[in-house]
Coordinates of C-alpha atoms in Angstrom, one line a residue:
M1 CA 5.7 1.0 -43.1
N2 CA 5.1 4.9 -43.5
R3 CA 2.3 4.6 -41.4
N4 CA 3.6 2.9 -38.4
V5 CA 7.0 5.1 -38.5
N6 CA 4.2 8.1 -37.9
L7 CA 2.9 6.9 -35.2
F8 CA 6.8 7.2 -33.4
R9 CA 7.6 10.4 -34.8
S10 CA 9.3 12.4 -32.7
G11 CA 8.8 15.7 -31.8
S12 CA 5.9 17.5 -30.9
E13 CA 3.6 17.4 -34.6
N14 CA 2.7 14.1 -33.3
S15 CA 1.4 14.3 -30.0
K16 CA -0.1 17.5 -30.5
R17 CA -1.7 15.4 -33.8
R18 CA -3.1 12.6 -32.1
R19 CA -4.6 15.2 -29.2
V20 CA -6.5 17.1 -31.7
L21 CA -7.7 14.2 -33.1
G22 CA -8.9 12.6 -30.2
E23 CA -10.4 16.0 -29.4
L24 CA -12.6 16.6 -32.2
Y25 CA -13.0 13.3 -31.8
I26 CA -15.3 14.5 -28.8
Y27 CA -16.6 16.6 -30.1
G28 CA -18.2 15.1 -33.0
V29 CA -15.5 14.7 -36.2
F30 CA -16.5 10.9 -36.4
V31 CA -20.1 11.1 -35.4
A32 CA -20.9 9.5 -38.6
T33 CA -18.8 6.2 -38.1
L34 CA -20.5 6.6 -34.3
S35 CA -23.6 6.9 -35.8
L36 CA -23.4 3.3 -36.7
M37 CA -22.1 1.4 -34.2
G38 CA -24.8 0.9 -32.0
C39 CA -25.7 1.1 -28.7
S40 CA -23.8 -2.6 -28.3
G41 CA -20.3 -0.6 -29.1
H42 CA -19.7 -2.5 -32.1
T43 CA -18.9 -0.9 -35.2
P44 CA -19.4 -1.7 -39.1
S45 CA -16.8 -4.1 -40.9
S46 CA -15.5 -0.8 -42.6
P47 CA -15.9 2.3 -41.1
S48 CA -15.3 4.9 -42.8
Q49 CA -11.4 6.1 -42.1
P50 CA -8.8 4.1 -40.8
F51 CA -8.2 4.6 -37.2
D52 CA -4.5 5.0 -34.7
V53 CA -4.3 1.4 -33.5
I54 CA -6.9 -1.2 -32.9
V55 CA -5.5 -3.9 -30.6
R56 CA -7.1 -7.4 -32.0
G57 CA -9.1 -10.7 -30.0
G58 CA -7.8 -9.8 -26.3
T59 CA -9.8 -10.8 -23.6
V60 CA -11.3 -7.1 -22.5
Y61 CA -11.9 -7.0 -19.1
D62 CA -13.5 -3.3 -19.1
G63 CA -12.6 -2.7 -15.2
S64 CA -16.3 -3.5 -14.0
G65 CA -15.8 -6.8 -12.3
D66 CA -16.8 -8.2 -15.2
P67 CA -15.6 -11.2 -16.8
G68 CA -13.1 -10.9 -19.7
E69 CA -15.0 -11.1 -22.9
V70 CA -12.7 -11.2 -26.1
M71 CA -13.0 -8.6 -28.7
D72 CA -11.3 -5.3 -30.7
I73 CA -10.3 -2.0 -29.1
A74 CA -10.6 0.3 -31.6
V75 CA -8.3 3.9 -30.4
V76 CA -8.4 7.8 -32.7
G77 CA -6.3 10.4 -31.5
D78 CA -5.9 10.2 -27.3
R79 CA -9.7 8.2 -26.9
I80 CA -11.6 4.6 -26.9
A81 CA -13.4 5.1 -30.3
A82 CA -14.8 1.4 -31.1
M83 CA -15.3 -1.3 -29.2
G84 CA -16.4 -5.4 -30.3
D85 CA -16.0 -7.1 -33.5
L86 CA -13.6 -4.7 -36.2
R87 CA -12.7 -7.1 -38.5
G88 CA -12.3 -5.7 -42.1
A89 CA -11.3 -2.5 -40.3
D90 CA -7.9 -0.4 -40.7
A91 CA -5.4 1.6 -38.7
V92 CA -2.3 2.6 -38.0
L93 CA -1.6 0.0 -36.0
T94 CA -2.9 -2.8 -34.9
V95 CA -1.2 -5.2 -31.5
D96 CA -2.5 -9.0 -32.0
A97 CA -3.7 -9.6 -28.5
S98 CA -4.9 -13.9 -29.0
G99 CA -4.5 -14.7 -25.9
K100 CA -4.2 -11.4 -23.3
A101 CA -6.1 -9.3 -21.0
V102 CA -6.0 -6.4 -22.1
S103 CA -6.9 -3.9 -18.6
P104 CA -7.6 0.1 -18.2
G105 CA -4.4 1.6 -17.2
F106 CA -3.4 0.6 -13.2
I107 CA -3.9 3.3 -10.5
N108 CA -1.0 3.9 -8.2
M109 CA -3.1 5.6 -5.9
L110 CA 0.2 6.6 -3.8
S111 CA 3.2 7.2 -6.2
W112 CA 6.8 9.3 -4.3
G113 CA 7.7 9.4 -8.1
V114 CA 7.7 13.0 -7.8
D115 CA 11.5 13.6 -8.6
S116 CA 12.3 10.7 -10.1
L117 CA 9.8 11.8 -13.0
I118 CA 11.8 14.8 -13.5
E119 CA 14.5 12.9 -13.7
D120 CA 13.5 9.8 -16.4
G121 CA 9.9 10.4 -17.5
R122 CA 9.9 7.3 -18.6
G123 CA 8.7 6.0 -15.2
V124 CA 10.0 2.4 -15.8
S125 CA 8.9 0.8 -12.7
D126 CA 5.8 1.8 -12.6
I127 CA 4.9 1.1 -16.6
A128 CA 6.1 -1.8 -16.8
Q129 CA 3.4 -3.0 -14.6
G130 CA 0.8 -1.1 -16.4
V131 CA 0.5 1.3 -14.3
T132 CA -0.5 4.9 -16.5
L133 CA -2.1 7.7 -13.1
E134 CA 0.3 8.2 -10.7
V135 CA -1.2 10.2 -7.7
F136 CA 1.1 11.7 -5.2
G137 CA 0.4 13.9 -2.1
E138 CA 0.8 11.9 1.3
G139 CA 1.0 14.7 3.9
I140 CA 4.0 16.0 1.4
S141 CA 3.3 18.0 -1.9
M142 CA 5.2 19.3 -4.2
G143 CA 3.6 23.2 -4.1
P144 CA 2.5 25.0 -2.7
V145 CA 6.4 26.7 -2.4
P146 CA 6.2 27.9 1.2
P147 CA 8.0 31.5 0.8
G148 CA 11.6 32.7 1.9
P149 CA 14.6 30.2 2.2
L150 CA 13.6 26.3 2.3
S151 CA 14.2 23.7 5.2
P152 CA 16.5 20.9 4.5
E153 CA 13.2 18.6 3.9
L154 CA 12.3 20.5 1.3
L155 CA 15.0 21.5 -0.5
A156 CA 15.4 17.0 -0.3
S157 CA 11.7 16.9 -1.5
F158 CA 12.0 19.1 -4.8
D159 CA 15.8 17.7 -5.6
L160 CA 17.6 21.2 -5.1
N161 CA 20.4 22.4 -3.4
E162 CA 20.5 25.4 -0.6
G163 CA 19.3 28.5 -1.3
E164 CA 18.0 27.5 -4.9
R165 CA 14.2 27.3 -5.9
P166 CA 11.8 25.1 -7.8
P167 CA 10.8 26.5 -10.7
W168 CA 7.4 26.4 -9.8
T169 CA 5.4 28.2 -7.1
S170 CA 2.1 26.0 -6.6
L171 CA 0.9 22.4 -7.1
G172 CA -0.8 22.6 -10.4
D173 CA 2.3 24.2 -11.8
Y174 CA 4.6 21.3 -10.4
L175 CA 1.7 19.2 -11.9
K176 CA 2.0 20.8 -14.9
Y177 CA 5.2 21.4 -14.8
L178 CA 5.6 17.5 -15.1
E179 CA 3.3 17.6 -18.3
D180 CA 5.2 20.0 -20.0
K181 CA 8.6 18.4 -19.7
G182 CA 7.7 15.0 -20.9
V183 CA 6.6 12.3 -18.6
A184 CA 5.0 8.5 -19.9
P185 CA 1.9 7.9 -17.1
N186 CA -0.6 10.2 -16.2
V187 CA 0.1 12.5 -13.0
A188 CA -1.8 13.8 -10.1
S189 CA -1.8 14.5 -6.5
F190 CA -3.4 15.4 -3.3
V191 CA -2.5 19.0 -1.7
G192 CA -0.2 17.7 1.8
A193 CA -1.8 18.6 5.0
T194 CA 2.1 18.6 6.4
T195 CA 3.0 21.4 3.0
L196 CA -0.2 23.6 4.1
R197 CA 1.2 23.5 7.7
I198 CA 5.1 24.3 6.6
H199 CA 4.1 27.2 4.5
E200 CA 2.6 28.7 8.1
L201 CA 3.9 27.2 10.8
G202 CA 7.4 25.6 9.1
F203 CA 8.1 22.8 11.6
E204 CA 7.1 24.1 14.9
N205 CA 5.0 22.4 17.6
R206 CA 2.1 24.1 18.3
P207 CA -2.0 25.0 16.3
P208 CA -2.7 28.2 13.8
S209 CA -3.6 30.8 15.1
S210 CA -6.5 31.3 13.8
D211 CA -5.6 33.5 10.9
E212 CA -2.8 30.9 9.9
L213 CA -5.5 28.5 10.1
L214 CA -7.6 30.6 7.5
R215 CA -4.9 30.6 5.0
M216 CA -4.4 27.3 5.4
Q217 CA -7.4 26.7 3.8
E218 CA -7.9 28.7 1.3
L219 CA -4.3 27.7 0.1
A220 CA -6.2 24.4 0.5
R221 CA -8.7 25.3 -1.5
E222 CA -7.0 27.5 -4.1
A223 CA -4.9 23.8 -5.6
M224 CA -8.2 22.2 -5.4
R225 CA -8.7 25.1 -7.9
E226 CA -5.8 24.4 -9.9
G227 CA -6.7 20.3 -10.2
A228 CA -5.9 18.9 -6.1
M229 CA -7.4 15.5 -5.7
G230 CA -8.1 16.4 -1.5
L231 CA -5.7 16.0 1.3
G232 CA -3.5 14.6 1.7
S233 CA -1.9 13.1 5.8
S234 CA 1.0 11.6 7.3
L235 CA 0.0 11.4 10.9
I236 CA 3.1 9.6 12.3
Y237 CA 5.6 11.9 11.4
A238 CA 6.7 15.2 12.5
P239 CA 4.8 18.2 12.1
A240 CA 2.4 15.8 10.5
F241 CA 2.1 14.8 14.3
F242 CA 2.0 18.4 15.7
A243 CA -1.7 19.1 14.1
D244 CA -4.7 17.8 16.0
T245 CA -7.8 16.8 15.2
Q246 CA -10.1 19.9 14.4
E247 CA -7.1 21.6 12.5
L248 CA -7.5 18.2 10.1
I249 CA -10.7 19.1 10.0
A250 CA -11.6 22.3 9.2
L251 CA -9.2 21.9 6.3
A252 CA -10.9 18.6 5.0
S253 CA -14.0 21.3 5.1
A254 CA -11.8 23.3 2.6
V255 CA -11.3 20.8 -0.1
A256 CA -14.9 19.1 0.8
E257 CA -16.2 22.1 -1.2
F258 CA -14.6 21.0 -4.4
D259 CA -15.8 17.5 -3.7
G260 CA -12.1 16.7 -2.6
M261 CA -11.0 13.7 -0.7
Y262 CA -9.5 13.3 2.6
I263 CA -7.1 10.6 2.9
S264 CA -4.3 9.4 5.2
H265 CA -1.8 7.5 6.9
L266 CA -2.8 7.0 10.0
R267 CA -1.6 8.3 13.2
S268 CA -0.9 5.0 14.3
E269 CA -0.9 1.4 12.4
G270 CA -0.3 -0.6 15.3
D271 CA -1.1 -0.7 19.2
R272 CA -3.6 2.5 18.2
I273 CA -5.1 1.7 15.6
D274 CA -8.4 1.7 16.6
E275 CA -8.2 5.0 17.7
A276 CA -6.6 6.4 14.3
I277 CA -9.0 4.7 12.5
D278 CA -11.7 7.0 15.0
E279 CA -10.0 10.2 14.0
L280 CA -10.2 9.7 10.1
L281 CA -14.2 8.6 10.5
T282 CA -14.5 12.1 12.8
I283 CA -12.5 14.0 10.5
A284 CA -15.0 12.3 7.5
K285 CA -17.7 12.9 9.4
E286 CA -17.2 16.9 10.9
A287 CA -15.7 17.9 7.8
D288 CA -19.1 16.0 5.3
V289 CA -15.9 14.7 3.1
R290 CA -15.2 11.4 1.4
A291 CA -12.2 9.9 3.4
E292 CA -9.4 7.2 2.3
I293 CA -6.8 5.1 4.2
Y294 CA -3.1 5.0 2.9
H295 CA -1.9 1.5 2.7
L296 CA -4.0 -0.4 5.7
K297 CA -1.5 -2.6 7.9
L298 CA -1.4 -4.2 11.3
A299 CA 2.5 -3.2 12.5
G300 CA 3.8 -5.1 14.7
R301 CA 3.5 -9.4 15.9
K302 CA 0.7 -7.9 18.4
N303 CA -1.5 -6.3 17.0
W304 CA -1.5 -9.5 13.4
A305 CA -4.5 -11.0 15.9
R306 CA -6.4 -7.1 15.6
F307 CA -7.1 -7.7 11.6
E308 CA -11.0 -9.1 11.8
E309 CA -11.9 -6.3 14.3
V310 CA -10.1 -3.9 12.2
I311 CA -12.2 -4.5 9.6
A312 CA -15.8 -4.2 10.6
Q313 CA -14.3 -0.9 12.4
I314 CA -14.8 0.2 9.2
E315 CA -17.4 -1.9 7.8
K316 CA -19.0 -0.5 10.5
A317 CA -18.3 2.5 9.1
R318 CA -19.7 2.4 5.7
E319 CA -22.8 1.0 6.9
A320 CA -23.3 3.9 8.4
G321 CA -22.9 5.9 5.5
L322 CA -19.7 7.8 5.6
D323 CA -18.1 7.7 2.3
V324 CA -14.7 5.3 3.1
A325 CA -12.0 3.2 2.0
T326 CA -8.3 2.1 2.0
D327 CA -5.8 1.4 0.0
M328 CA -1.9 -1.3 0.6
Y329 CA 1.1 -2.4 -1.0
T330 CA 1.6 -6.0 -1.2
Y331 CA 4.4 -7.0 0.6
T332 CA 5.1 -7.4 4.6
A333 CA 7.7 -4.1 4.6
G334 CA 7.4 -1.0 5.3
A335 CA 10.1 1.5 4.3
T336 CA 10.3 5.0 5.8
G337 CA 13.6 7.1 8.2
L338 CA 15.0 5.4 11.1
T339 CA 12.9 8.6 12.7
A340 CA 10.2 6.5 12.9
G341 CA 11.8 4.9 15.9
M342 CA 12.3 8.4 17.6
P343 CA 9.1 10.3 19.3
P344 CA 7.9 12.9 17.1
W345 CA 8.9 15.8 19.6
S346 CA 12.5 15.6 18.0
G347 CA 11.7 16.2 15.3
E348 CA 10.6 20.5 15.5
G349 CA 12.3 22.5 13.7
G350 CA 12.7 19.6 11.0
I351 CA 16.4 17.5 10.8
N352 CA 18.0 20.2 12.3
G353 CA 16.5 20.8 15.0
R354 CA 16.5 16.6 15.4
I355 CA 19.9 16.5 14.9
A356 CA 20.5 19.6 17.7
R357 CA 18.4 17.4 20.3
I358 CA 21.1 14.8 19.5
K359 CA 24.4 16.6 19.8
D360 CA 22.7 17.7 23.3
P361 CA 23.8 15.3 26.0
V362 CA 20.5 15.5 28.7
T363 CA 17.6 15.7 25.5
R364 CA 19.5 12.6 24.0
A365 CA 19.2 11.0 27.2
R366 CA 14.9 12.2 27.3
I367 CA 14.8 10.2 23.8
L368 CA 16.6 7.3 24.2
E369 CA 14.4 6.4 27.0
E370 CA 12.2 7.2 25.3
M371 CA 12.6 5.1 22.3
R372 CA 12.9 1.9 24.6
S373 CA 9.7 3.1 27.5
D374 CA 6.3 0.2 26.9
Q375 CA 3.8 3.6 25.5
D376 CA 1.9 4.1 23.1
E377 CA 1.3 7.9 23.0
W378 CA 3.3 8.3 19.4
E379 CA 4.1 5.3 17.1
N380 CA 7.1 2.9 17.1
L381 CA 8.5 1.3 14.2
L382 CA 12.1 0.6 15.9
Q383 CA 9.9 -1.5 18.6
A384 CA 7.3 -3.0 16.4
A385 CA 10.0 -4.3 13.6
G386 CA 12.6 -5.0 16.7
A387 CA 16.3 -4.1 15.1
S388 CA 17.3 -7.4 13.1
G389 CA 14.1 -6.8 11.2
V390 CA 15.3 -3.2 10.1
L391 CA 16.7 -3.3 6.6
V392 CA 19.1 0.5 6.1
T393 CA 19.2 1.8 2.5
S394 CA 20.2 4.9 1.9
F395 CA 22.1 7.2 3.4
K396 CA 23.9 11.0 1.7
N397 CA 27.3 10.0 3.7
E398 CA 28.8 8.2 1.1
A399 CA 31.5 7.2 4.2
M400 CA 27.7 6.0 5.5
K401 CA 27.0 3.9 2.3
Q402 CA 29.0 1.4 4.0
Y403 CA 25.9 0.1 5.8
E404 CA 23.4 0.5 3.3
G405 CA 21.8 -3.0 3.0
M406 CA 22.5 -4.5 6.7
R407 CA 20.1 -4.9 9.1
L408 CA 20.6 -2.9 12.4
S409 CA 21.0 -5.4 14.6
E410 CA 24.6 -6.1 11.9
I411 CA 25.3 -2.6 11.8
A412 CA 24.7 -1.8 16.3
D413 CA 26.9 -5.2 16.4
R414 CA 29.8 -3.4 14.6
M415 CA 29.3 -0.5 16.4
N416 CA 29.0 -1.5 19.7
L417 CA 26.5 0.1 20.5
S418 CA 22.1 -0.3 21.0
P419 CA 20.0 -0.4 18.5
E420 CA 18.6 2.9 19.6
E421 CA 22.6 4.8 20.0
T422 CA 22.9 3.5 16.5
V423 CA 20.1 4.7 15.2
L424 CA 21.0 8.4 17.0
E425 CA 24.3 7.9 15.8
L426 CA 23.5 7.3 12.3
I427 CA 21.5 10.3 11.9
D428 CA 23.4 12.2 13.0
A429 CA 26.7 11.2 11.2
D430 CA 24.5 11.0 8.1
G431 CA 22.0 14.3 7.9
S432 CA 18.8 13.0 6.8
R433 CA 15.6 10.8 8.1
V434 CA 18.3 7.4 7.0
G435 CA 15.9 5.0 4.5
A436 CA 15.3 1.8 5.9
I437 CA 12.6 -0.5 5.3
Y438 CA 10.9 -2.4 8.4
F439 CA 9.5 -5.7 8.6
L440 CA 6.0 -5.2 10.1
M441 CA 3.0 -7.2 8.5
T442 CA 2.2 -10.9 8.4
E443 CA 1.9 -12.4 4.9
E444 CA -2.4 -13.4 6.3
N445 CA -2.9 -10.2 6.3
V446 CA -1.2 -9.4 3.2
A447 CA -3.7 -11.5 1.1
K448 CA -6.9 -11.1 3.4
K449 CA -6.9 -7.1 2.7
V450 CA -6.0 -7.4 -1.1
A451 CA -9.7 -9.2 -1.1
L452 CA -11.6 -6.3 1.1
P453 CA -14.2 -5.6 -1.6
W454 CA -12.9 -1.5 -0.8
M455 CA -8.9 -2.2 -1.3
S456 CA -7.2 -0.3 -4.4
F457 CA -3.3 0.0 -4.2
G458 CA -0.2 1.9 -4.3
S459 CA 3.4 1.6 -4.3
D460 CA 4.8 3.7 -1.7
A461 CA 7.8 4.1 -3.9
E462 CA 9.4 6.1 -6.6
T463 CA 9.4 5.4 -10.1
R464 CA 13.4 3.6 -10.9
A465 CA 14.4 2.4 -14.6
A466 CA 16.6 -0.1 -13.0
S467 CA 19.9 1.1 -15.0
S468 CA 22.7 0.0 -13.2
E469 CA 22.8 3.9 -11.1
D470 CA 19.7 2.5 -9.6
R471 CA 21.5 -0.6 -8.3
L472 CA 23.6 1.3 -6.0
S473 CA 21.1 1.3 -3.4
P474 CA 18.9 -0.6 -2.3
V475 CA 15.0 -0.2 -2.3
H476 CA 11.6 -1.9 -1.0
P477 CA 10.5 -3.7 -4.1
R478 CA 7.3 -2.7 -4.0
T479 CA 9.4 -0.2 -5.9
Y480 CA 9.3 -2.7 -9.0
G481 CA 6.0 -5.3 -8.6
T482 CA 3.6 -4.0 -6.2
F483 CA 0.9 -4.4 -8.8
A484 CA 2.3 -7.3 -11.3
R485 CA 3.0 -9.2 -7.4
V486 CA -1.7 -8.5 -7.6
L487 CA -2.0 -10.7 -10.7
G488 CA 0.6 -13.0 -10.3
K489 CA 1.3 -14.0 -6.7
F490 CA -2.6 -13.1 -5.7
V491 CA -4.5 -13.8 -8.1
R492 CA -3.0 -16.9 -10.5
E493 CA -1.1 -18.9 -7.6
E494 CA -3.4 -18.0 -4.8
N495 CA -6.0 -17.4 -6.0
V496 CA -7.0 -14.4 -3.5
I497 CA -9.1 -12.9 -6.1
S498 CA -10.2 -12.8 -9.4
L499 CA -8.5 -11.4 -12.7
A500 CA -11.8 -9.0 -13.7
E501 CA -11.8 -8.0 -10.2
A502 CA -8.2 -7.4 -9.5
I503 CA -8.3 -5.2 -12.5
R504 CA -11.3 -3.9 -10.9
K505 CA -9.0 -2.3 -8.1
M506 CA -6.6 -1.0 -10.0
S507 CA -7.9 0.7 -12.4
A508 CA -12.6 1.6 -12.1
L509 CA -12.2 1.5 -8.0
P510 CA -10.1 4.5 -7.7
A511 CA -10.5 6.3 -10.4
H512 CA -14.2 6.0 -8.5
R513 CA -12.9 7.6 -6.0
L514 CA -10.5 10.0 -7.1
R515 CA -14.1 11.4 -8.9
I516 CA -12.1 10.9 -12.2
T517 CA -14.9 10.3 -15.1
D518 CA -13.4 9.3 -17.4
R519 CA -10.4 6.6 -17.0
G520 CA -10.5 3.4 -15.2
K521 CA -12.5 2.2 -17.8
L522 CA -12.1 0.5 -21.0
E523 CA -15.1 2.2 -22.8
R524 CA -16.0 4.6 -26.3
G525 CA -14.7 7.5 -25.1
Y526 CA -13.0 7.1 -22.5
F527 CA -8.8 7.7 -21.9
A528 CA -7.1 5.1 -24.3
D529 CA -4.9 4.2 -21.0
I530 CA -4.7 -0.1 -22.4
V531 CA -2.7 -2.5 -21.0
V532 CA -1.8 -5.9 -22.8
F533 CA -0.5 -8.4 -20.6
D534 CA 0.2 -12.3 -20.0
P535 CA -2.1 -13.5 -17.2
A536 CA 0.0 -16.9 -17.3
T537 CA 3.5 -15.1 -17.4
V538 CA 2.6 -11.7 -15.2
A539 CA 4.8 -11.1 -11.8
D540 CA 6.7 -9.6 -9.5
K541 CA 10.8 -10.4 -9.5
A542 CA 11.8 -7.4 -7.0
T543 CA 13.1 -8.9 -4.2
F544 CA 14.5 -7.2 -0.9
A545 CA 17.9 -9.7 -1.9
D546 CA 18.0 -8.0 -5.3
P547 CA 15.2 -5.2 -5.6
H548 CA 15.6 -3.8 -8.8
Q549 CA 14.0 -6.3 -11.1
L550 CA 11.2 -5.1 -13.3
A551 CA 8.6 -7.6 -13.3
V552 CA 7.6 -9.8 -16.5
G553 CA 4.2 -9.7 -18.4
V554 CA 2.7 -6.7 -19.5
E555 CA 3.7 -7.1 -23.0
K556 CA 2.0 -3.8 -24.1
V557 CA 0.7 0.0 -22.2
F558 CA -0.9 2.8 -24.3
V559 CA -1.2 5.9 -22.3
N560 CA -3.8 8.7 -24.3
G561 CA -3.4 6.2 -27.0
E562 CA 0.0 6.3 -27.3
L563 CA 2.6 3.2 -26.9
V564 CA 5.1 3.9 -24.0
W565 CA 5.4 -0.2 -23.2
N566 CA 6.3 -2.2 -26.1
E567 CA 8.0 -6.0 -25.7
G568 CA 10.1 -5.1 -22.2
A569 CA 11.4 -1.4 -23.0
A570 CA 10.5 2.3 -22.8
T571 CA 9.5 3.5 -26.0
G572 CA 10.7 6.9 -24.7
R573 CA 7.2 8.3 -25.7
L574 CA 6.5 10.9 -23.2
P575 CA 2.9 12.0 -23.7
G576 CA 1.3 11.7 -20.0
R577 CA -1.3 14.7 -18.5
F578 CA -2.2 16.5 -15.7
V579 CA -4.9 14.6 -14.2
R580 CA -7.0 17.4 -12.5
G581 CA -9.6 16.6 -9.5
P582 CA -13.2 17.6 -8.9
G583 CA -12.4 20.7 -7.8
Y584 CA -11.2 21.9 -11.3
R585 CA -14.1 20.3 -13.0
V586 CA -16.4 22.0 -10.5
R587 CA -14.4 25.7 -11.7
Q588 CA -14.5 24.7 -15.6
K589 CA -18.1 25.3 -15.2
E590 CA -18.7 27.3 -13.6
V591 CA -16.3 29.7 -16.3
V592 CA -18.5 28.1 -18.7
S593 CA -22.0 29.3 -17.2
N594 CA -21.1 32.5 -15.9
A595 CA -20.4 33.2 -20.0
A596 CA -23.4 32.2 -20.8
R597 CA -24.9 34.3 -18.4
G598 CA -22.8 37.4 -20.1
G599 CA -20.7 37.4 -16.5
A600 CA -16.7 36.9 -15.8

C-alpha cells in the first residue's frame, strides 16, 4: 500500500527521485541486474531489487512493425529496464495487461498545443489516445520572439494582450518553460520559417536583404543548437507565401548543418500540388536536407483522381535518394481560417493590413474579383470546398458567436450576401482570420494515404479536455480522434494496415524521422513512454456534429515512467520533457569533446 501511495506522491520530490533513478540506471547502477538479462533482454525471475513499474502479460508491439509478442516490461525511473519473462519480479506498481496491446507512446507530428498546454498541461485529448510527444512548428513557432511591440497575430499565438510579451525569448526557452511549468506529454518543435521572416521583415511582401537573410539563418542555427527539430514552413499563408524557393533553401541549409529536417505545408495541396512537391524536392536536394510534407492531401474534387500521380512523384524522388516522407490527419476535412479563401497579397501587414484592404472599396472589389476568379496562382480553399463545404467554427467577438457551427452558405443566406462577401464581412467584424473547417478530401484517398509505408500522423490541432468550457466552440474532431481513428477505423474495422504497422507509423517511424534515438520503441534503455490499450475497443468518438468527445480504449499511458492516464482519466502527473533535436545533441558532444581536449 505504501509503495503505491509513494508512486503518486505530489510535488517535485518524487519526480526528482524518478529522474535520478533513471540516470543512475543509464550509468550502470543496475549493471549487476542487467548483466543477468543476457542478450535476449530477458531478466531472471528474482532480480536483486524491485522495479518501479512492471507491465505484465500484454502483447508487446515494440514499434519495429514486427508482430506482437506476449511479455512483461519493467521500468526503473524514466527508462525501460527489462523486457521478457519477469515472473517473480517485484514492482512498486504492477499493471495487468493481459489481453491488451502494449506499444510505444505515439508521436504527434503536427500539434498546435502550444497555448493549450500552457493553460492545461495534462493534454487530455491527446494523452487519451496514447500520444506522448507533441511536435510543434508548422511555419509559426513560439520563438524566436521578435523585438519591439508584437503584432496581433503574434499576440494571439502567445495568448497575450496588447502590450504584453511572453516570458521567453527563444524557442528553446519556450519549450523549457513548458517543461518547468509541467506538462503530461513530452514536447518538441521545429523553428518556423514564418517566425524567422517576421523576426526580420515583419509582414512585408518582399524578399529579405542579404543581411536579413544571414540573420534569419543564424536565428535558425541558434534554434537548432537549443534543440529544434529542423525548419517548418506553411506556404499558403501570408507572410510565408511571400518567401521564394531560394529563401527557403538558405534557411533549410542552415538547419541541415545540424542534421535538422525541413517540413512543409506545401504552397499548393490542390491544383498545383505537383509544382509544390517539386519545390519541396528542390529544397531538399539543394539544401541537402531531409524533407517531409505536412498533412499530404489532394484538395478539391477535381484533384481526387490525381492520387497515384502524386504518390509516384514522391516515390520517384525517394528512389533517386532523396530522404522525403509525409504525415497526415485521418479525416476528409481540414481546418484553418476564412482568410484561406482570400488572395495572399491581401495579408501583407497582418490582420490589420488585411482588414484595411477589406474596408477600402477599390481594394475590396479587387479581392472579391480574385476570390471568384478561375486561377491557380494561389490556393483558394473556399473554391475547393464550396460555401456549403465550409463549417465556421470560431470567433473572438461575442456578437459573432451566433454563427459558430453554421455552414458558410447558411450565413451567406442569412446575411443576403454572396459567400465571398460574407467571408470579408465576417473577418472585418471579428478582427480575426475566423476559424473554419473545409471539407476537401475523399475517404478513399484518406485510406490510401494511411497505407503508405512512409506516412506518419499529426492532429494539426490543440490539446483539449472536453470540458464544459471547451464545448462552447466547435472544433475539428481530429482534436480528439486522429490516432485512435487509425487503430479503430483503419486497423480493426477496415483492415487497411496491420496493428503492428500502425504502431510503427505512429512511433518508431516519426522518431527516426526526427532523429530521436531513445524514444519511439519499446527497448531496454529507452525512455518509458508506454501505452496499454484494447485493440478490440479503441476508437475515436468525436464527430463534426459533436466533436468534444474523448477517444476510448486506451487504458494506461506512461510518460517517462510515470502514469499520466489511467482507466479513462488523467492522473494529474506532469512528467513531460523538452525533447531536443539532433543539433542539441551535436552541440553537447562538441562540448564534451572540447573539454576532453582541454578546450573551452
